[in-house]
Amino acid sequence: MMIWSGLLLLSCLHRVAAWEHTDDDLMSFKTLPDVKAVKFDIEHLDRDRAAPGYWFVSPYLHIAPDGPTSVFEPFQIGPHIYDQDGRLVWTGSLMFDNHNVFDFRGISSFGNETHISLIQQYTFDDTHRGYGLVMNPNFEVIRKVPLRQDLGLFDIHEFNVLKNGQTAVVTTYTTDEISLAEFGRPTEQTHLEVGGFAELDLTTAQVLHEWKSYDQVPLAETIHYSKWSPAEGDPGWDYVHINSVDKNDAGDYLLSMRFTNTIYLVSGADGRIMWRLGGQHNGDFQQDFIFSKQHDAKFLYSEGTHHIISLLNNASDEEFSEEDISSAMIIEIETGTTPMTAKVLRRYNRPDGDLTRLRGNAQVLSNKNMFVCWSKGGYISEFTENGELAMSARFTSPRYSNYRAYKYEFTGRPTIPPDMVASVHGTDETNLLTTIWVSWNGATEVDTWRFYARKTQFDNPIFIGNVTKQDFESMYIARGYLDWVTAEAVDRDGNVLGESNVHRTEFPDWTAVGWMGYSGELPKPQDPSMLYPNGDGIADEKASEQGSASSSDGTAKAEVIKATQLLSKAQAAVRSIGGLFALVLLLAMMATIMVGFMLIRGWRVRFYQRLRLEDGMSEEETRLRRSEDD
């Protein structure tokens, strides 16, 4: 009895766990059924002062590339663009086959329109070694830049397309074997990960300039190893951990090295280190501030001896912290004085008062706002120039993180047609409705969707209605069973941007869904010209604004929308109480088992109490005697 009870309890607990697991923290779409894009939780504190633009993020589950699996995984990893309300604009998870992508950003060095650059991570087995990609506003790859093989795998930290639009700088990691004589151990050797950078021609992938740390940065500058650290095999000591590189108009390079707590300016002419900012030996500047474990050092201004840079001051790593809070910083550097000086112009503290122990970046926007990625959980913030918090957001799901996030104005014009799905439903001839879902991955200029139906695939289209685009995916509910349908994307000026392919409407198993038609026959597609006699296949007038779901039949529209809203509320309520209900049910089942057990036990006690005792014998003796008699 108790064994069965235990098994039942385990089964119930398993079901409770299953009921509690949902994917409510991800978006799903009828038109892209394999995509599950991450959601954002957003807090707008000063919407009017936020800079215009879209968020460029690239969620990942694991920083290292995953191997192949036979388990189905929805497309949720890789580059994504969102608007400032967290609505999806473009998902690149399908394009990049659900693989990690890093340093996903907009670039303005190709003509007058914002293009896209990113790093396609190397595969788990090095089948491909990674690339830097440049895409046009049509989401077409126009540059695919590999790294020369002797410079290692294409590093995920930086692919910085420079202002000239002809070259990019990237971080590099190679391995050398060195003597530890510098640490007083001349008889020992260790492998060393040498951090460096290369400038690449975007057309030919030719390495135009390269630099390696070991020639210039001694072991004594690392804070990650000491002279007592044991030697390591391949890949060796990651003693500097370079994580960003930028170039100024003078041709010199700005480097960030996390494991030396130092920003370096390296001469483009001869490769020497021109100055050090920070570090355990206090660098070359007189300064009244510190930073550590930093990321993403970039030039904001650089002219002669005067420089202004931005960086993310992590102030911590996985083990230690030098300050209590991470921050983005804008630093002014003057090298024409004696001593050279550095001072903080602006500091933007992490809004939740916590530390970003890994990764992240800081970007100064067009209106001089500061946009910061705090990495873990996709946490991002936008500050006004004077440091007031305008916006803060995180992924709804804590399972995902994001290395860098950026914000850019961008116009997306995909060349693939819009995606569309249509289905018909109803219980009899009087309430047949065709529901159409449409989306256009990456299109930023769509204001309105116009919908058309055809009697056959090759007939002229009949205009059946329109809906204002309000989200990534729009829904339209039309009266009748419409067999062949299309959608047309229109901008705010009435210009047609694109058209979907002709789609055939899906229909259910009518008998299974309870069809109760009066004629005794299953429903057949209807002629749209009879249902919509005013539709002539031409939509000359600009579509008037309607809801996210609309129908030419106002009554049907209202009833369907109301029913849909009630169903959604009911589902949400069930989900919200699902865990509590499961727990109550589990406790009730356990109570029932215990009551049953006690009843059976009590019945046995009463049975013995009712046994007739033999004269002169106790109850125990009577039971023993009967056993002997048996």
XYZ file of C-alpha atoms in Angstrom:
630
model
C 0.000 0.000 0.000
C 2.704 2.498 1.010
C 4.808 1.619 -2.052
C 1.907 2.416 -4.331
C 1.320 5.629 -2.401
C 4.957 6.621 -2.876
C 4.797 5.930 -6.583
C 1.632 7.972 -6.843
C 3.283 10.823 -4.947
C 6.284 10.822 -7.291
C 3.966 10.810 -10.289
C 2.057 13.785 -8.904
C 5.240 15.712 -8.180
C 6.404 15.083 -11.734
C 3.104 16.404 -13.054
C 3.311 19.462 -10.828
C 6.760 20.219 -12.242
C 5.427 19.779 -15.769
C 2.463 22.074 -15.100
C 4.774 24.719 -13.653
C 7.029 24.772 -16.756
C 5.768 27.137 -19.436
C 7.276 29.178 -22.213
C 5.437 32.352 -21.287
C 8.803 34.152 -21.206
C 9.193 33.627 -24.960
C 7.277 34.963 -27.957
C 5.615 32.607 -30.420
C 4.158 33.279 -33.847
C 1.741 31.546 -36.187
C 3.725 32.699 -39.199
C 7.113 31.560 -37.820
C 6.132 28.478 -35.789
C 9.721 27.354 -35.130
C 10.753 30.698 -33.598
C 10.577 31.415 -29.850
C 12.020 34.897 -29.388
C 12.929 36.173 -25.926
C 10.623 38.707 -24.278
C 11.657 41.855 -22.422
C 10.407 43.289 -19.148
C 10.720 47.054 -19.634
C 10.494 50.087 -17.388
C 10.300 53.484 -19.112
C 11.126 56.305 -16.714
C 11.479 59.166 -19.224
C 10.342 57.972 -22.628
C 10.552 61.405 -24.260
C 14.271 61.738 -23.533
C 15.246 58.321 -24.894
C 17.128 58.369 -28.197
C 15.339 57.074 -31.304
C 16.343 53.660 -32.553
C 16.066 49.902 -32.243
C 17.782 47.519 -29.842
C 20.340 45.157 -31.372
C 20.785 42.115 -29.113
C 22.014 38.567 -29.546
C 20.760 36.212 -26.825
C 22.704 33.056 -26.030
C 22.315 30.157 -23.611
C 25.972 29.039 -23.556
C 28.935 31.204 -24.483
C 30.744 28.228 -26.036
C 29.290 26.755 -29.239
C 26.959 23.814 -28.704
C 27.352 20.522 -30.505
C 24.638 18.874 -32.599
C 21.629 17.362 -30.855
C 18.740 15.117 -31.896
C 16.394 17.030 -29.585
C 14.228 19.659 -31.258
C 15.143 23.151 -30.133
C 13.104 26.216 -31.080
C 14.932 29.029 -32.844
C 15.740 31.524 -30.111
C 19.512 32.094 -30.241
C 21.363 34.636 -32.363
C 20.847 38.200 -33.614
C 17.547 39.983 -32.945
C 16.260 43.531 -33.380
C 13.538 44.945 -31.096
C 11.775 48.270 -30.882
C 11.784 50.280 -27.654
C 8.628 48.566 -26.427
C 10.209 45.139 -26.727
C 8.332 44.224 -29.908
C 10.301 41.966 -32.206
C 11.396 43.574 -35.485
C 13.768 40.942 -36.874
C 14.950 37.514 -35.800
C 18.123 36.102 -37.320
C 17.860 32.797 -35.452
C 16.611 31.051 -38.592
C 19.250 32.646 -40.811
C 22.050 31.538 -38.475
C 20.518 28.162 -37.636
C 20.144 28.898 -33.917
C 23.906 29.399 -33.461
C 25.635 32.037 -31.369
C 26.316 35.424 -32.891
C 28.283 38.188 -31.164
C 28.986 41.914 -31.479
C 25.752 42.410 -33.433
C 25.447 46.100 -34.251
C 24.527 48.748 -36.780
C 27.236 50.486 -38.798
C 27.047 53.787 -40.676
C 30.144 53.534 -42.862
C 28.411 52.028 -45.940
C 26.638 54.811 -47.836
C 23.805 56.737 -46.228
C 21.932 53.814 -44.676
C 22.685 51.853 -41.528
C 24.086 48.406 -42.310
C 24.687 45.497 -39.933
C 27.866 43.806 -38.756
C 28.302 40.745 -36.559
C 30.554 37.845 -35.640
C 29.389 34.385 -36.643
C 30.937 32.174 -33.969
C 33.145 29.242 -34.859
C 31.565 25.787 -34.572
C 32.157 23.374 -31.692
C 34.402 21.187 -33.864
C 36.064 24.080 -35.734
C 34.403 22.966 -38.990
C 34.271 26.640 -39.706
C 36.510 28.964 -37.751
C 34.205 31.955 -37.535
C 33.653 35.024 -39.687
C 32.975 38.721 -39.545
C 29.882 39.514 -41.596
C 28.461 42.730 -43.008
C 24.815 42.778 -44.136
C 22.851 45.423 -46.011
C 19.392 46.702 -44.964
C 17.886 43.833 -46.991
C 19.558 41.396 -44.543
C 21.800 40.102 -47.322
C 25.443 39.279 -46.572
C 27.680 41.589 -48.604
C 30.984 40.872 -46.823
C 32.155 37.594 -45.284
C 35.567 38.035 -43.707
C 37.590 35.082 -42.375
C 40.671 35.397 -40.198
C 44.058 34.217 -41.397
C 44.535 30.744 -39.969
C 47.724 31.457 -38.029
C 45.805 34.122 -36.039
C 43.531 31.493 -34.537
C 39.757 31.212 -34.435
C 37.746 34.344 -35.150
C 37.464 35.793 -31.651
C 33.980 36.688 -30.373
C 34.933 39.958 -28.655
C 35.265 42.493 -31.440
C 34.474 43.065 -35.112
C 34.738 46.841 -35.367
C 34.096 48.170 -38.884
C 35.961 51.455 -39.102
C 34.702 54.782 -40.404
C 36.306 54.296 -43.795
C 34.014 51.339 -44.511
C 36.953 49.481 -46.026
C 38.567 47.822 -43.006
C 37.724 46.393 -39.594
C 39.745 45.740 -36.455
C 39.351 42.436 -34.603
C 40.800 40.915 -31.444
C 43.012 37.836 -31.772
C 44.252 35.025 -29.550
C 47.226 32.820 -30.384
C 49.285 30.425 -28.270
C 53.049 30.538 -27.732
C 55.317 28.548 -25.458
C 57.489 30.821 -23.313
C 60.112 30.668 -20.586
C 59.113 31.693 -17.061
C 62.471 33.381 -16.479
C 60.636 36.701 -16.005
C 59.043 35.126 -12.917
C 62.386 33.800 -11.657
C 61.798 30.270 -13.011
C 64.293 30.009 -15.904
C 64.074 26.225 -16.159
C 60.294 26.179 -16.606
C 58.089 26.883 -19.584
C 54.371 27.450 -19.992
C 51.920 27.898 -22.836
C 50.660 31.460 -23.070
C 47.535 32.849 -24.723
C 48.815 35.945 -26.439
C 46.204 38.665 -26.898
C 46.437 40.870 -29.935
C 44.544 42.520 -32.756
C 44.489 42.678 -36.534
C 43.142 45.153 -39.058
C 41.473 43.376 -41.983
C 40.524 44.448 -45.477
C 36.773 43.790 -45.712
C 36.912 42.862 -49.388
C 39.977 40.603 -49.499
C 40.339 39.616 -45.792
C 44.019 40.580 -46.087
C 45.680 41.387 -42.772
C 46.837 44.987 -43.096
C 48.222 45.367 -39.590
C 48.709 43.025 -36.640
C 50.003 43.294 -33.100
C 50.625 40.826 -30.271
C 50.789 41.519 -26.570
C 53.769 39.402 -25.550
C 56.209 41.657 -27.379
C 54.963 44.672 -25.424
C 53.081 43.622 -22.251
C 55.282 41.766 -19.732
C 53.940 39.014 -17.489
C 54.333 41.304 -14.487
C 51.330 43.362 -15.632
C 48.818 40.541 -15.296
C 46.568 40.426 -12.238
C 45.354 36.948 -13.174
C 48.585 35.040 -12.545
C 51.500 35.338 -10.148
C 55.088 34.159 -10.193
C 53.950 31.070 -8.280
C 51.186 30.053 -10.713
C 51.687 26.571 -12.131
C 52.619 26.232 -15.777
C 49.808 25.227 -18.162
C 49.519 23.335 -21.403
C 47.739 24.500 -24.538
C 46.067 27.017 -24.740
C 47.940 28.307 -21.689
C 47.769 31.349 -19.456
C 45.222 33.923 -20.618
C 47.362 36.624 -19.083
C 45.932 39.816 -20.658
C 42.486 38.867 -22.045
C 42.047 41.512 -24.707
C 38.354 42.302 -25.237
C 38.142 45.452 -27.397
C 40.058 47.456 -29.977
C 39.364 50.799 -31.655
C 41.315 53.075 -33.999
C 41.523 56.865 -34.198
C 42.107 59.110 -37.200
C 45.811 59.330 -36.339
C 46.115 55.594 -36.962
C 46.718 54.554 -33.346
C 44.830 51.749 -31.585
C 42.989 51.779 -28.261
C 42.999 48.412 -26.465
C 41.217 47.085 -23.386
C 42.846 44.214 -21.495
C 40.688 42.795 -18.739
C 43.368 40.800 -16.918
C 45.716 43.755 -16.569
C 43.009 46.304 -15.581
C 44.539 48.549 -18.226
C 43.642 50.597 -21.299
C 46.539 50.900 -23.791
C 47.198 53.233 -26.702
C 49.338 51.421 -29.275
C 51.166 53.231 -32.054
C 49.998 52.329 -35.538
C 53.431 53.279 -36.862
C 55.726 51.042 -34.819
C 53.534 49.012 -32.418
C 54.964 50.501 -29.226
C 52.699 51.229 -26.273
C 52.300 55.013 -26.172
C 50.571 55.108 -22.759
C 48.796 53.007 -20.162
C 45.666 54.058 -18.285
C 45.032 52.149 -15.048
C 46.653 48.868 -14.100
C 48.172 47.587 -10.897
C 51.183 49.868 -11.356
C 48.932 52.972 -11.669
C 49.657 53.553 -15.335
C 51.084 56.740 -16.769
C 48.478 59.240 -15.561
C 47.622 61.309 -12.568
C 44.051 60.281 -11.789
C 41.633 60.202 -8.857
C 39.523 57.205 -9.916
C 39.898 53.481 -10.543
C 38.383 50.925 -12.887
C 38.927 47.195 -13.259
C 37.989 44.133 -15.348
C 36.735 46.629 -17.919
C 35.203 46.081 -21.362
C 34.566 47.986 -24.590
C 36.962 50.953 -24.536
C 36.130 53.247 -27.467
C 37.227 56.648 -28.747
C 34.600 59.379 -28.509
C 37.096 62.086 -29.476
C 40.787 61.938 -30.327
C 42.827 64.876 -31.546
C 46.513 65.353 -30.840
C 47.126 65.085 -27.097
C 43.444 65.242 -26.134
C 41.251 62.160 -26.024
C 37.826 61.269 -24.662
C 36.976 57.587 -24.318
C 34.102 55.483 -23.002
C 34.262 52.097 -21.296
C 32.328 49.710 -19.082
C 33.914 49.471 -15.652
C 32.920 45.978 -14.521
C 34.772 46.504 -11.217
C 34.699 42.741 -10.641
C 35.165 39.281 -12.051
C 33.794 35.880 -11.037
C 35.862 35.856 -7.829
C 36.756 39.360 -6.709
C 35.445 42.909 -6.808
C 37.321 46.192 -6.448
C 34.180 48.329 -6.093
C 30.594 47.737 -4.980
C 28.903 48.613 -8.261
C 29.636 48.428 -11.989
C 29.389 51.562 -14.106
C 29.800 53.012 -17.555
C 32.356 55.796 -17.688
C 33.380 58.671 -19.956
C 37.011 59.632 -19.340
C 38.971 62.661 -20.533
C 42.677 62.102 -21.179
C 45.305 64.803 -21.636
C 48.801 63.730 -22.659
C 50.253 67.168 -23.395
C 50.807 68.068 -19.746
C 53.302 66.977 -17.124
C 52.155 64.863 -15.509
C 49.616 63.481 -17.968
C 46.099 63.567 -16.504
C 42.908 61.549 -16.695
C 39.566 62.420 -15.142
C 36.024 61.050 -15.204
C 33.565 63.299 -17.021
C 30.520 61.089 -16.520
C 29.760 57.961 -14.537
C 26.586 55.911 -15.044
C 26.088 53.422 -12.225
C 24.279 50.153 -12.767
C 20.662 50.959 -11.766
C 20.092 47.925 -9.535
C 23.309 48.570 -7.593
C 24.818 45.235 -8.590
C 27.984 44.075 -10.358
C 28.461 42.923 -13.930
C 31.092 40.276 -13.386
C 31.344 39.224 -17.025
C 31.047 40.917 -20.416
C 28.957 43.975 -21.300
C 29.460 47.236 -23.196
C 28.706 50.964 -23.194
C 27.564 53.021 -26.207
C 27.149 56.788 -26.481
C 24.089 57.479 -28.659
C 23.417 60.181 -31.255
C 21.753 62.469 -28.680
C 24.637 61.826 -26.229
C 22.581 59.440 -24.097
C 24.443 56.430 -22.712
C 23.182 52.949 -23.613
C 24.642 50.169 -21.456
C 24.485 46.391 -21.618
C 25.080 44.785 -18.213
C 25.101 41.350 -19.918
C 23.583 38.784 -17.547
C 19.892 38.255 -18.195
C 20.044 40.694 -21.110
C 19.966 43.642 -18.684
C 20.172 46.994 -20.531
C 19.780 50.639 -19.511
C 19.586 54.011 -21.217
C 20.673 57.153 -19.390
C 20.315 60.774 -20.395
C 23.566 62.679 -20.909
C 23.452 64.064 -17.365
C 23.028 60.595 -15.873
C 19.278 60.279 -15.299
C 17.847 56.833 -15.990
C 15.417 56.927 -18.934
C 14.837 53.191 -19.467
C 15.737 49.829 -18.017
C 14.929 46.376 -19.407
C 15.773 42.701 -18.965
C 14.960 39.459 -20.682
C 11.829 38.001 -19.103
C 13.607 34.657 -19.034
C 16.662 34.417 -16.749
C 18.010 31.547 -18.865
C 19.511 33.845 -21.508
C 22.286 36.412 -21.512
C 23.645 38.895 -24.030
C 27.307 39.883 -24.444
C 26.842 43.329 -26.015
C 23.726 45.366 -26.844
C 23.504 48.414 -29.094
C 20.911 50.938 -30.166
C 20.684 52.331 -33.709
C 18.248 53.957 -36.061
C 17.695 51.451 -38.823
C 15.478 50.826 -41.844
C 14.960 47.161 -42.692
C 13.806 46.203 -46.184
C 13.768 42.404 -46.532
C 13.657 41.004 -50.055
C 11.866 37.795 -49.094
C 8.045 38.019 -49.222
C 5.974 38.354 -46.046
C 5.038 35.172 -44.193
C 1.340 34.326 -43.973
C -0.923 31.616 -42.541
C -4.701 31.360 -42.903
C -7.275 28.985 -41.414
C -11.067 28.689 -41.488
C -13.358 27.749 -38.612
C -17.046 27.686 -37.753
C -19.846 25.346 -36.775
C -22.391 26.018 -39.531
C -22.908 28.075 -42.683
C -23.829 31.218 -40.767
C -20.597 31.667 -38.787
C -17.715 30.650 -41.079
C -14.697 32.874 -40.519
C -11.258 32.956 -42.128
C -8.438 34.091 -39.833
C -5.248 35.397 -41.455
C -1.900 35.954 -39.715
C 0.887 37.874 -41.446
C 4.406 39.070 -40.573
C 7.417 40.374 -42.463
C 10.649 39.582 -40.694
C 12.799 42.724 -40.517
C 10.477 45.170 -42.308
C 10.423 48.449 -40.368
C 8.299 50.624 -42.689
C 5.033 48.650 -42.743
C 2.123 50.762 -41.503
C -0.864 48.756 -42.771
C -1.676 45.311 -44.091
C -4.208 44.968 -46.918
C -5.826 41.591 -47.479
C -7.141 40.013 -50.669
C -8.961 36.781 -51.531
C -9.320 34.798 -54.758
C -11.824 32.175 -55.829
C -8.967 30.165 -57.355
C -5.244 30.580 -57.150
C -5.127 32.381 -60.483
C -8.228 34.595 -60.273
C -8.088 38.339 -59.778
C -7.712 39.405 -56.122
C -10.709 40.818 -54.266
C -9.985 43.378 -51.553
C -11.475 42.140 -48.272
C -10.111 44.557 -45.669
C -7.088 45.934 -43.870
C -5.505 46.213 -40.439
C -2.967 48.594 -38.937
C 0.324 46.898 -38.052
C 0.842 47.042 -34.294
C 3.221 44.163 -33.575
C 5.586 41.755 -35.291
C 2.629 39.610 -36.345
C -0.814 40.939 -37.307
C -4.136 39.073 -37.383
C -7.196 39.736 -39.545
C -10.570 37.967 -39.292
C -12.648 37.890 -42.479
C -16.234 36.749 -43.006
C -16.703 33.485 -44.905
C -14.583 30.596 -46.084
C -11.924 32.212 -48.284
C -9.816 29.629 -50.052
C -6.923 31.642 -51.526
C -5.593 34.745 -49.786
C -2.736 37.256 -49.989
C -1.486 40.212 -47.935
C 0.033 43.478 -49.105
C 2.375 45.625 -46.971
C 1.772 49.382 -47.215
C 3.792 52.241 -45.714
C 2.280 55.327 -44.049
C 2.216 57.186 -47.382
C 0.214 54.436 -49.077
C 3.114 52.980 -51.036
C 3.088 49.203 -51.490
C 6.278 47.729 -50.039
C 5.721 44.065 -50.834
C 3.215 41.261 -51.179
C 2.983 37.761 -49.784
C 2.744 34.681 -51.934
C -0.752 33.352 -52.598
C -1.639 31.057 -49.698
C -4.334 28.425 -49.469
C -6.432 28.478 -46.331
C -6.085 25.503 -44.012
C -9.294 23.792 -42.886
C -9.941 21.499 -39.913
C -11.445 18.042 -39.662
C -14.962 19.397 -39.807
C -16.578 16.349 -38.245
C -14.133 16.349 -35.350
C -14.744 20.040 -34.585
C -18.517 19.577 -34.480
C -19.706 20.843 -37.843
C -23.512 21.119 -37.803
C -24.227 22.426 -41.282
C -27.835 22.597 -42.395
C -27.267 21.058 -45.826
C -25.721 17.911 -44.457
C -22.577 18.575 -46.500
C -19.174 19.732 -45.347
C -18.385 23.413 -46.023
C -16.862 24.470 -49.317
C -14.858 27.592 -50.185
C -16.960 30.625 -51.034
C -16.611 33.095 -53.876
C -15.085 36.277 -52.375
C -16.698 38.430 -55.056
C -20.091 37.363 -53.713
C -19.131 37.932 -50.083
C -17.382 41.243 -50.802
C -19.223 42.742 -53.792
C -17.584 46.134 -53.267
C -14.087 44.719 -53.494
C -12.556 45.190 -56.948
C -9.014 43.972 -56.275
C -7.641 47.505 -56.061
C -7.022 49.378 -52.828
C -6.385 52.941 -53.925
C -7.336 54.664 -50.694
C -5.004 54.583 -47.712
C -6.234 51.982 -45.267
C -7.937 53.483 -42.275
C -6.641 52.532 -38.869
C -8.282 49.498 -37.308
C -7.424 47.145 -34.498
C -4.890 44.356 -34.529
C -7.743 42.063 -35.450
C -10.555 43.274 -37.706
C -13.354 42.070 -39.945
C -15.564 43.692 -42.554
C -18.509 42.345 -40.570
C -18.543 44.501 -37.429
C -20.745 42.154 -35.411
C -18.702 39.080 -36.237
C -15.525 41.013 -35.487
C -16.730 42.125 -32.084
C -17.975 38.683 -31.115
C -14.817 36.898 -32.220
C -12.510 39.394 -30.545
C -14.537 39.231 -27.335
C -14.442 35.450 -27.368
C -10.709 35.485 -28.052
C -10.084 37.906 -25.200
C -12.185 35.836 -22.802
C -10.346 32.670 -23.833
C -6.953 34.351 -23.327
C -7.991 35.602 -19.896
C -9.257 32.158 -18.961
C -6.005 30.529 -20.083
C -3.978 33.071 -18.139
C -6.089 32.461 -15.050
C -5.645 28.717 -15.368
C -1.894 29.136 -15.720
C -1.751 31.453 -12.723
C -3.601 29.025 -10.451
C -2.261 25.878 -12.087
C 0.534 25.387 -9.563
C -1.760 26.066 -6.567
C -4.442 23.737 -7.917
C -1.890 20.996 -8.482
C -0.595 21.393 -4.925
C -4.119 21.286 -3.450
C -4.917 18.216 -5.535
C -1.720 16.531 -4.400
C -2.459 17.251 -0.714
C -6.034 15.983 -1.117
C -4.769 12.742 -2.665
C -2.254 12.283 0.143
C -4.971 12.941 2.715
C -7.243 10.393 1.038
C -4.480 7.777 1.133
C -3.811 8.440 4.808
C -7.506 8.351 5.736
C -7.934 5.086 3.849
C -4.921 3.624 5.599
C -6.189 4.682 9.013
C -9.670 3.361 8.312
C -8.278 -0.041 7.372
C -6.009 -0.041 10.423
C -8.913 1.014 12.657
C -11.144 -1.733 11.247
C -8.499 -4.336 12.105
C -8.231 -3.030 15.686
C -11.991 -3.203 16.094
C -12.016 -6.748 14.671
C -9.615 -7.960 17.371
C -11.576 -6.111 19.993
C -14.702 -8.023 18.953
C -13.049 -11.493 19.283
C -14.572 -13.578 22.082
C -11.990 -14.171 24.756
C -11.699 -17.687 26.138
C -12.218 -18.030 29.827
C -9.166 -17.214 31.877
C -7.018 -16.108 28.901
C -5.814 -12.724 27.833
C -6.425 -11.473 24.262
C -2.801 -12.204 23.296
C -3.022 -15.725 24.645
C -6.274 -16.294 22.761
C -4.599 -15.239 19.457
C -1.613 -17.533 20.129
C -3.874 -20.486 20.933
C -5.770 -20.056 17.695
C -2.486 -20.009 15.774
C -1.479 -23.277 17.355
C -4.860 -24.763 16.527
C -4.398 -23.780 12.857
